[in-house]
XYZ file of C-alpha atoms in Angstrom:
540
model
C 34.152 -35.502 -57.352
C 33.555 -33.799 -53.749
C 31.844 -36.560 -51.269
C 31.800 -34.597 -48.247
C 31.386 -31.019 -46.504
C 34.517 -31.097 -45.320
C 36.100 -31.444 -48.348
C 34.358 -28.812 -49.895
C 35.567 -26.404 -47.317
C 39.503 -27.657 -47.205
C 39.151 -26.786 -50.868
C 37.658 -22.865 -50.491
C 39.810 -21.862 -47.943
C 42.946 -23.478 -50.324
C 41.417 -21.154 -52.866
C 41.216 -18.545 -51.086
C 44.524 -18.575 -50.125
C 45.854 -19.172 -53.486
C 44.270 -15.783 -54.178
C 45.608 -13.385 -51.800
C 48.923 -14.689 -52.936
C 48.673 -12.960 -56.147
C 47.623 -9.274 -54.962
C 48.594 -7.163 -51.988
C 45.344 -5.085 -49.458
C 47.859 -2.156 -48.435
C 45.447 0.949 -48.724
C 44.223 0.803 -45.135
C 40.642 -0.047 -46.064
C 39.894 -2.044 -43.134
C 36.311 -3.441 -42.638
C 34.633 -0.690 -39.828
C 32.987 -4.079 -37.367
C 28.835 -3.473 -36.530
C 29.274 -2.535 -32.958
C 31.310 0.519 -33.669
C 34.651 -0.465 -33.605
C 37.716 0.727 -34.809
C 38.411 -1.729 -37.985
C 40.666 -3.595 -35.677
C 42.459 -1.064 -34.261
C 41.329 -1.943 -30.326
C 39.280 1.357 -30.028
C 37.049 1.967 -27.173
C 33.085 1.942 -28.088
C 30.574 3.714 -25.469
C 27.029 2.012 -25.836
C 23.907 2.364 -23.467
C 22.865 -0.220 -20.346
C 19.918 -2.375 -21.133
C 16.958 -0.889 -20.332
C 14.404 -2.490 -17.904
C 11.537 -4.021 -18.686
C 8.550 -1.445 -19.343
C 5.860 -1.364 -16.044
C 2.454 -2.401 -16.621
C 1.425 -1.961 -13.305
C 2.041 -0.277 -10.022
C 0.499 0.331 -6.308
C 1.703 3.645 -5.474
C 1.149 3.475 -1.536
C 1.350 5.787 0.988
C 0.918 6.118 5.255
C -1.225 9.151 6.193
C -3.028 10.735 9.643
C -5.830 13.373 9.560
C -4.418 16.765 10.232
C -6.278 20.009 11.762
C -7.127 21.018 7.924
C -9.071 17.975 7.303
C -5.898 16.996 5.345
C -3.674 14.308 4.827
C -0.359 14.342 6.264
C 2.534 11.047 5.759
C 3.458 9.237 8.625
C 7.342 9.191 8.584
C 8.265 5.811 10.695
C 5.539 3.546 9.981
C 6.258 -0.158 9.399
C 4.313 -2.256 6.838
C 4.226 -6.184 6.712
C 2.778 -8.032 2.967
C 0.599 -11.437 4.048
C -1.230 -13.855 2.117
C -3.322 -16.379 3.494
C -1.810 -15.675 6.591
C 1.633 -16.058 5.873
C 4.620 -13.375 4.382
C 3.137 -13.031 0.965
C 6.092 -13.647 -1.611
C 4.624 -11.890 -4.421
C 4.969 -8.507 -3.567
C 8.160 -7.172 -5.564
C 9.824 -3.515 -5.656
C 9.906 -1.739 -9.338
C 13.268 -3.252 -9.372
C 12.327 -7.321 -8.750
C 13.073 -7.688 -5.462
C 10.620 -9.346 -2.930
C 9.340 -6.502 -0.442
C 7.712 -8.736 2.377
C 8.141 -5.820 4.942
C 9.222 -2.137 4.441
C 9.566 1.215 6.594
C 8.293 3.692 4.804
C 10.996 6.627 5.803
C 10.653 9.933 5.911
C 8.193 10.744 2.828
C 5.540 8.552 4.749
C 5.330 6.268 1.123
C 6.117 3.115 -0.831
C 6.160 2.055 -4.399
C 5.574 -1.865 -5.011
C 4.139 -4.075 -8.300
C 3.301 -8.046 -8.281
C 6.049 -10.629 -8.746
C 5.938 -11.610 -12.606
C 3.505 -14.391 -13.726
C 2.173 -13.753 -10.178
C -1.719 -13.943 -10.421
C -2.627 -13.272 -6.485
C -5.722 -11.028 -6.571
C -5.050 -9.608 -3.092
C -2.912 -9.593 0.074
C -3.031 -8.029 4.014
C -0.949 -4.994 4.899
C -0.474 -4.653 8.474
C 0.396 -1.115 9.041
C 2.059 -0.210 12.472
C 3.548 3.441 13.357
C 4.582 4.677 17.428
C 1.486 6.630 18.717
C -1.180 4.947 16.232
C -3.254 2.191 16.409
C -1.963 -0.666 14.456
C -4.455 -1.861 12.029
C -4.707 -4.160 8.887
C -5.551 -3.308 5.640
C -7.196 -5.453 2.279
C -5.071 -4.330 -0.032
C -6.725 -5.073 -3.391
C -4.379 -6.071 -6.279
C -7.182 -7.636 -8.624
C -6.903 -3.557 -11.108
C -10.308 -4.339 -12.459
C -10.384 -0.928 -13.432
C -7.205 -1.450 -15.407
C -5.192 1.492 -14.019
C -1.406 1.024 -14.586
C -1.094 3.171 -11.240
C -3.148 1.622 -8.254
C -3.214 4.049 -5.304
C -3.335 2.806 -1.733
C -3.839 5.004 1.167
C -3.329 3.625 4.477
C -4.934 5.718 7.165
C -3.882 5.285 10.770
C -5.354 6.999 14.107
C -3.443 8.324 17.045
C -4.069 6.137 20.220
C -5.277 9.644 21.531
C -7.916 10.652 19.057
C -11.772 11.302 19.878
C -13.657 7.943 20.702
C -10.606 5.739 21.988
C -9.312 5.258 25.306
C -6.176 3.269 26.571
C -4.716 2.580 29.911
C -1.886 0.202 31.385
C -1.936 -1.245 34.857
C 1.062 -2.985 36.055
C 1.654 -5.137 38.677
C 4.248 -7.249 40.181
C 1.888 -10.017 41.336
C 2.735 -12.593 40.090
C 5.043 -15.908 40.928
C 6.955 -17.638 38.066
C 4.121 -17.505 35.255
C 1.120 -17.234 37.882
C -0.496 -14.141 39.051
C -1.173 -13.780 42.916
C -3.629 -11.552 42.689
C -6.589 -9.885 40.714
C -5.079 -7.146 38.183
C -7.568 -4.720 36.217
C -7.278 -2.739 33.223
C -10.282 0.262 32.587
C -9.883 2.159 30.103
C -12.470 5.260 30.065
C -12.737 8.366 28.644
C -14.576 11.651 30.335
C -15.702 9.268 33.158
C -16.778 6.342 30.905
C -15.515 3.156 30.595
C -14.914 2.101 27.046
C -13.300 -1.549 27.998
C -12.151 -3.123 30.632
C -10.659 -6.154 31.244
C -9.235 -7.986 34.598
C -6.964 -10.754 35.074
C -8.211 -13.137 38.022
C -5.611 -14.396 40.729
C -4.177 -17.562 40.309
C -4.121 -17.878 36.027
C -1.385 -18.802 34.641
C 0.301 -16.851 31.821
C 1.430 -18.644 28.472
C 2.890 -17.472 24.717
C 1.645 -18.602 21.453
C 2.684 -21.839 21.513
C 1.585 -22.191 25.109
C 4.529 -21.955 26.565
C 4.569 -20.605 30.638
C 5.749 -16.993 30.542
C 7.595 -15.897 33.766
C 8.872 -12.802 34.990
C 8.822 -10.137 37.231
C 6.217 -7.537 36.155
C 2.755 -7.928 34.664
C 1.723 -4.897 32.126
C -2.248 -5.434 30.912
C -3.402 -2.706 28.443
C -6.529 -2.125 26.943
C -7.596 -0.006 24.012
C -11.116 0.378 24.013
C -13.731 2.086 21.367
C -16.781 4.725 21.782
C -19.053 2.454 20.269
C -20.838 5.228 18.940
C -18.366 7.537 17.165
C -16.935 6.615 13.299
C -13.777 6.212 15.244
C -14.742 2.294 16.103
C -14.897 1.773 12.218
C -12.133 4.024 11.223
C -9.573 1.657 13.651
C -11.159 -1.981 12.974
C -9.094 -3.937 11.262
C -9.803 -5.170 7.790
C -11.096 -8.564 6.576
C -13.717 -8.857 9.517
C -16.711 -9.894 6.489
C -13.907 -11.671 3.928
C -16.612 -14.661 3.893
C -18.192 -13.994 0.177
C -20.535 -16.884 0.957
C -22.720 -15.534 3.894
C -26.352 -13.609 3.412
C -25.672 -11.712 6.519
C -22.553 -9.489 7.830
C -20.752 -8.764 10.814
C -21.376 -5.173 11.914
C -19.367 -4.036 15.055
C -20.928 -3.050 18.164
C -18.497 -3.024 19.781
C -14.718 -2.789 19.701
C -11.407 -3.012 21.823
C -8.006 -4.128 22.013
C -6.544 -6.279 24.985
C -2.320 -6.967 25.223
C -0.124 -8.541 28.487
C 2.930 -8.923 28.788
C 5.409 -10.141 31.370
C 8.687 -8.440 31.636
C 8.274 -7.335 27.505
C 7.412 -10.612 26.871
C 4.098 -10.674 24.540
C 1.148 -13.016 26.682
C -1.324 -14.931 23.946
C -3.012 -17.573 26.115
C -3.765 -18.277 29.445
C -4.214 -21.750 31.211
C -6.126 -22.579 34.433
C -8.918 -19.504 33.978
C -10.000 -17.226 31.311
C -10.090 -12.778 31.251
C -12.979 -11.268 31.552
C -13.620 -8.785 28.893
C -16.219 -5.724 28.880
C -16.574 -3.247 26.380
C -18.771 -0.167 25.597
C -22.147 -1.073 23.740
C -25.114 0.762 21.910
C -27.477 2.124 24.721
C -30.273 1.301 22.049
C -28.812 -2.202 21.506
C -31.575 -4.743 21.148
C -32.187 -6.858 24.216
C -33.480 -10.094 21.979
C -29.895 -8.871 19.777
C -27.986 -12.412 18.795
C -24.276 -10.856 19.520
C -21.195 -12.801 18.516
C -17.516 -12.372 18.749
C -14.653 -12.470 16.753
C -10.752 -12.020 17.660
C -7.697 -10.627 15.084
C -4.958 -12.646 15.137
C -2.811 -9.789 14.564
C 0.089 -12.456 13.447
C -1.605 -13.640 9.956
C -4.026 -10.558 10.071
C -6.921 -13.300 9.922
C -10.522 -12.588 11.766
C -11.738 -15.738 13.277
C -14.737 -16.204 14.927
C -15.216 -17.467 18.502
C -17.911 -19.448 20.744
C -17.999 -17.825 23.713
C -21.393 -16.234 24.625
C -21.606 -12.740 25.393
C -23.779 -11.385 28.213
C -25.687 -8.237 27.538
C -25.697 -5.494 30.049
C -26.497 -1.681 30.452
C -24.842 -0.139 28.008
C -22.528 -2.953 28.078
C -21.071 -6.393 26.654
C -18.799 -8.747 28.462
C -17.771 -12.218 27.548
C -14.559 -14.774 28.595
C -11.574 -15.076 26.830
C -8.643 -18.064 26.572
C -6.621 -15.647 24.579
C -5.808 -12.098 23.978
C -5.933 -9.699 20.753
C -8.458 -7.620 19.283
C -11.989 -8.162 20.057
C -15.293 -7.199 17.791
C -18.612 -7.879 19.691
C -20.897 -7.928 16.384
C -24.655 -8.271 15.314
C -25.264 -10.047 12.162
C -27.371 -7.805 9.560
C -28.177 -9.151 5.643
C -26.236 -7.167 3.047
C -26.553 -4.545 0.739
C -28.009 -6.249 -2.384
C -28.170 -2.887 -4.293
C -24.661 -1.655 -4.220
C -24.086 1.827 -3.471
C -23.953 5.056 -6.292
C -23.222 8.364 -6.075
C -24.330 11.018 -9.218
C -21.920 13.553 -9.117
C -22.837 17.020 -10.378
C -20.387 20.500 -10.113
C -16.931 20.360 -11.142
C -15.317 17.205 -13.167
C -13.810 14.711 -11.723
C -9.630 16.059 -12.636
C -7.087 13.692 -14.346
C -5.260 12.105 -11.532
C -9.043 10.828 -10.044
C -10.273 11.620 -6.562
C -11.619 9.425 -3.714
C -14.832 8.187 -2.308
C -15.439 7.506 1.416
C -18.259 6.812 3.729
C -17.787 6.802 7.269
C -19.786 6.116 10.456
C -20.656 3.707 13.494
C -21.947 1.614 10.860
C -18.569 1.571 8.636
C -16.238 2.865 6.819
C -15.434 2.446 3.290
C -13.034 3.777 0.248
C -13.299 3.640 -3.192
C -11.224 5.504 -6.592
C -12.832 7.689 -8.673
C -11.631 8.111 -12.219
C -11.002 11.006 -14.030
C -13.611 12.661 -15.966
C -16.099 9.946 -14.228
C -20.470 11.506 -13.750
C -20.585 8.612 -10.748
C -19.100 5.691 -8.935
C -21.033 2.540 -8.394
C -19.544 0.736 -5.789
C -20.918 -3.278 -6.002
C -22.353 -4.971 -3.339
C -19.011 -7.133 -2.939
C -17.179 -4.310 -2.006
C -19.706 -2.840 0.265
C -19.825 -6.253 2.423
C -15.738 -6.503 2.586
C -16.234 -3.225 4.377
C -18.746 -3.710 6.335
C -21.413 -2.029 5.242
C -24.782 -3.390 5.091
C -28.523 -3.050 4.062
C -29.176 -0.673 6.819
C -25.849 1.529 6.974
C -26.115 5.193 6.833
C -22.788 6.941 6.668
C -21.590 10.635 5.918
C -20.069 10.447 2.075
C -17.001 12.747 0.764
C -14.897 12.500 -1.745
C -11.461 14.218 -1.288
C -8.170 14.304 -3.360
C -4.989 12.309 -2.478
C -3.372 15.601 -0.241
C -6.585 14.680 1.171
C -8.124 18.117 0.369
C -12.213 17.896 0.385
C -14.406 18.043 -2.709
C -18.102 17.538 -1.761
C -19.698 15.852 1.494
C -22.979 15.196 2.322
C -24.542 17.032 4.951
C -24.547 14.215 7.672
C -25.442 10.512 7.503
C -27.215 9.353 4.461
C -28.162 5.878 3.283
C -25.066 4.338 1.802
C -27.216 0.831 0.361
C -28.493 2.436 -2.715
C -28.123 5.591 -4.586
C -26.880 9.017 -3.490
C -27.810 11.910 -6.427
C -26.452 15.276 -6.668
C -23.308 15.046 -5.436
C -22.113 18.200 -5.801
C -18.161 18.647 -6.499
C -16.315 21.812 -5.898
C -12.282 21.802 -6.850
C -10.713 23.572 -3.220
C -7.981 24.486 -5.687
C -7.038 25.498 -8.831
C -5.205 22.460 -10.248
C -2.732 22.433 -13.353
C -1.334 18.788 -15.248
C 2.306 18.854 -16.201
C 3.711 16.547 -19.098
C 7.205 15.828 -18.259
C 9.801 14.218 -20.712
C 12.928 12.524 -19.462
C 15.668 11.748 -21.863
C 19.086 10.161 -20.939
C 22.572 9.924 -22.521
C 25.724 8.295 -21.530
C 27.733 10.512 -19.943
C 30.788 9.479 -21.455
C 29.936 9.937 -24.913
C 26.614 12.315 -25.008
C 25.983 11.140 -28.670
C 24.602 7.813 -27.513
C 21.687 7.641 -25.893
C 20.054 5.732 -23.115
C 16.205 4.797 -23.442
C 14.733 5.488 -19.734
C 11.304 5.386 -20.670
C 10.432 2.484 -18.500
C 11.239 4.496 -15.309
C 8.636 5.047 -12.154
C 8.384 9.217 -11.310
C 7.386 9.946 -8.259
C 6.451 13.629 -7.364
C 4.945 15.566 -3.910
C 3.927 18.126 -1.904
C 6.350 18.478 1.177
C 4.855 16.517 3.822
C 2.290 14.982 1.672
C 1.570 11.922 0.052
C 3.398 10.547 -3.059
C 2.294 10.089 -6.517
C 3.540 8.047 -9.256
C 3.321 8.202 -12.817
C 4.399 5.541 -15.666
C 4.898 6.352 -19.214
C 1.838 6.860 -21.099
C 1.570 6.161 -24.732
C 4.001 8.723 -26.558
C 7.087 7.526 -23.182
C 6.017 11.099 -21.560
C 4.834 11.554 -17.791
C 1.630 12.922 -16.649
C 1.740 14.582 -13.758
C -1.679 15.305 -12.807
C -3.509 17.307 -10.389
C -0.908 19.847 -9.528
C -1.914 22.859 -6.572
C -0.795 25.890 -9.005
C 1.783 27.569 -7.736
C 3.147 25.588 -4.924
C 6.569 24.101 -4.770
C 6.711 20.269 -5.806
C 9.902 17.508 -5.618
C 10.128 15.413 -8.472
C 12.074 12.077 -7.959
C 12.999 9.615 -10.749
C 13.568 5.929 -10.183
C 15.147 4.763 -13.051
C 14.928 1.239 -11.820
C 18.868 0.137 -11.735
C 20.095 2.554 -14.343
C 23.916 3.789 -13.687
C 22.905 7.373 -12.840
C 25.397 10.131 -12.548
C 24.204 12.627 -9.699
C 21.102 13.318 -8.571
C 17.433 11.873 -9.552
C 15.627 14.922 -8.411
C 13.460 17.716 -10.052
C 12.262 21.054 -8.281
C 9.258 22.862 -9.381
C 8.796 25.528 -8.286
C 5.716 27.878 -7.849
C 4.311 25.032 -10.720
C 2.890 25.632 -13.899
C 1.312 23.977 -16.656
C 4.078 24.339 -18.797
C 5.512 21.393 -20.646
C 9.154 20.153 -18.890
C 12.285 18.452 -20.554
C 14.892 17.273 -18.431
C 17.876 15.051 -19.673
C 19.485 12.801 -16.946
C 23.379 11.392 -17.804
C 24.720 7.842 -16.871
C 27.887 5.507 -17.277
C 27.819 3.906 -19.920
C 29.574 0.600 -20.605
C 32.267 0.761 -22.486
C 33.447 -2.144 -25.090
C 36.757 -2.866 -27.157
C 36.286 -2.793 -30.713
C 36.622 -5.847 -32.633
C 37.209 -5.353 -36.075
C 38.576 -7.644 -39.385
C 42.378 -7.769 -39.167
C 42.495 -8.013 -43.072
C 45.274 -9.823 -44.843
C 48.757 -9.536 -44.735
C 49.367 -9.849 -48.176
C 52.129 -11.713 -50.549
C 54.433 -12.174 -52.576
C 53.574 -12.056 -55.982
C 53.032 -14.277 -58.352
């Protein structure tokens, strides 16, 4: 009898009609809606922001200098830029989503970052700058194959003054339009030595990056030059010198220096018309049959690239011509370590939060995590050759925690292309772990509460080094490898929540002890929407 939908419908709301006219819904029993409402009423409902999406995986970074202790402390204005491939890397997010290309670090010396979503990049360059320290570029490795949701990055910098380096500026006003008029030299030397030098001949002319003539009144040539035989050279080379993974051989420093012009603050890059003349600092016991090489930093995309120029071998010295101006590493080419390096630990366990592993000398310098509860670290050859350290390396090993704080070091120079046993560890402190638990509720109704599991806490030492800690499997916080009773700031970043007051915990004099701490927010609030029921009729 029905053909159609539509007819069917027309006919059940008739009948439904038809019904209500016969009885009367008077008693008030209004449907209460799902989302809380009021049955109709209008009533105000409080429920809890979204919560943000759950961290996987974090690089918990920090800027730090060597103190008198043989500690770490932050570095409180120091600028970092994120490139790939030479270029502003646009996958490098804060915890929040938005693309961190470059940051200042602030006071607490630190930085918390994560990969862009569905970004796959396995690494990038972080070019790390700070006034008084040498700037210096850093392989910042993203690739977590040791699957840690936290992956900690320490970037260490060295004071322009420190042990090993020397740096001078000459100026000069002689120079017409974009020409000098006359010879200008640079020598920088410590206690009597010269540690690089570099002079400007009369009548070059002076050009920018994109060769451009560069006028002005005043000339200013500095050079920052490198004992060639102190761990100092390796501790201020810049990163990414061996990134070719297809090469037998590395590129091991023998020398190393830093050589900037400018013209009236104007930054010169090229020169037209002549070249500089560069010397550096070299190995007394450098080979006279030695095949040397150079390559130059172009501090811009953080690249190494190598050159052609020769080098002439002198006395205790290298020199060579240059077109263009920006770090300069005079290297020998030596085959890599094959064998990878380990180090058998024996002594004290390895604590929760992990420790690190360095090795530092002429030769190189290296770092590498240690995990918690770990007998050894084997660090493959890969990661030996993207620091520089090769078949023949010897290098003093310690391992230290992230304040920095020493565990075990070898007594002098060992050989760092093979195995290392009985590595003793010794804990410099007695260290405690602290589970914290943060719970949240809206603040205008504390019956509802808000899920802020998926935050990023961040705790420290005054004047040290940050830490981070993500959820771990039951939504509490670890926080690991704790100096008993000293005083720690906790901070909270609960990633766009709408906190009310402040995200900060004190511990004091800390303990073991467990820790609850419930944070408030504002809550959204929404208008009820109930049924409206019927209005009833008029009997039938």
């Amino acid at each position: 009898m029905f053909t159609n939908k539509k007819s069917l419908l027309a006919l059940s709301v008739a009948s439904a009609f038809a019904l209500t006219g016969c009885f009367s819904d008077d008693d008030n029993n209004k449907p209460v809606p799902d989302d809380g409402g009021d049955g109709g009423d209008g009533g105000v409902v409080v429920v809890a922001p979204e919560t943000p999406a759950a961290l996987t995986f974090v690089v918990s970074g920090s800027v730090v200098q060597s103190n008198d202790d043989d500690e770490f402390d932050v570095i409180g204005d120091a600028t970092i830029k994120f490139l790939e491939s030479g270029v502003l890397s646009t996958n490098i997010v804060d915890v929040e989503g938005n693309q961190v290309q470059t940051l200042d670090v602030g006071d607490e010396g630190s930085f918390l970052v994560t990969r862009k979503s569905g970004s796959s990049t396995d690494s990038v360059t972080a070019i790390v700058s700070a006034p008084g320290f040498v700037t210096k570029a850093f392989s910042l490795d993203l690739s977590n194959e040791d699957d840690n949701d936290v992956l900690v990055a320490q970037f260490l910098l060295t004071p322009t003054d420190e042990e090993g380096l020397a740096s001078t500026t000459t100026t000069s006003s002689d120079i017409t339009g974009s020409t000098t008029t006359a010879e200008i030299v640079a020598d920088a030397s410590a206690e009597g030595s010269s540690l690089a030098s570099a002079t400007l001949p009369t009548g070059i002319t002076l050009q920018d990056a994109d060769g451009q003539p560069v006028t002005g009144a005043e000339v200013a040539l500095n050079v920052l030059g490198t004992d060639p035989s102190t761990e100092t050279k390796s501790l201020v080379l810049p990163e990414g010198l061996n990134s070719d993974d297809s090469s037998a051989n590395i590129a091991v420093p023998v020398s190393l220096a830093n050589v900037t012009l400018s013209v009236d603050g104007t930054s010169v890059k090229k020169f037209a018309g002549d070249t500089l003349n560069v010397t550096l600092a070299a190995p007394a016991d450098l080979d006279a049959g030695e095949v040397l090489s150079v390559s130059s930093l172009d501090e811009e995309t953080g690249i190494w690239m190598p050159e052609t120029f020769p080098v002439t071998k002198g006395t205790g010295t290298v020199s060579f011509e240059t077109d263009h101006l920006t770090w300069f590493s005079v290297n020998k080419s030596v085959p890599v370590c094959t064998d990878g390096l380990t180090v058998n630990f024996t002594g004290d366990a390895v604590p929760a939060g992990g420790l690190t592993l360095a090795a530092y000398s002429a030769d190189g310098f290296l770092w590498s995590r240690v995990g918690a509860g770990s007998t050894s670290r084997v660090v493959p050859p890969g990661f030996l050759k993207r620091y520089g350290i090769s078949s023949e390396a010897t290098a003093t090993v310690v391992v230290f925690d992230r304040d920095g704080a020493i565990w075990g070091e070898t007594d002098g120079e060992v050989a760092v292309c093979g195995t290392v046993n009985d590595f003793a560890l010794a804990a410099p402190y007695t260290l405690v772990n602290k589970t914290l638990t943060i719970t949240g509720s809206c603040a205008n109704d504390s019956d509802v509460a808000v899920d802020v599991t998926n935050s990023a806490v961040r705790y420290k030492r005054d004047g040290k080094a940050v830490r981070t800690a993500l959820k771990d499997a039951d939504g509490n916080f670890q926080l690991t490898n704790l100096r008993e009773g000293e005083d720690y700031e906790v901070t909270v970043n609960f990633r766009g929540l709408p906190l009310e007051g402040s995200n900060t915990i004190s511990l004091d004099a800390v303990t073991g002890d467990d820790l609850t701490q419930n944070f408030e927010f504002t809550c959204p609030e929404v208008t009820g929407s109930g049924g409206t029921g019927s209005t009833g009729g008029t009997g039938g």
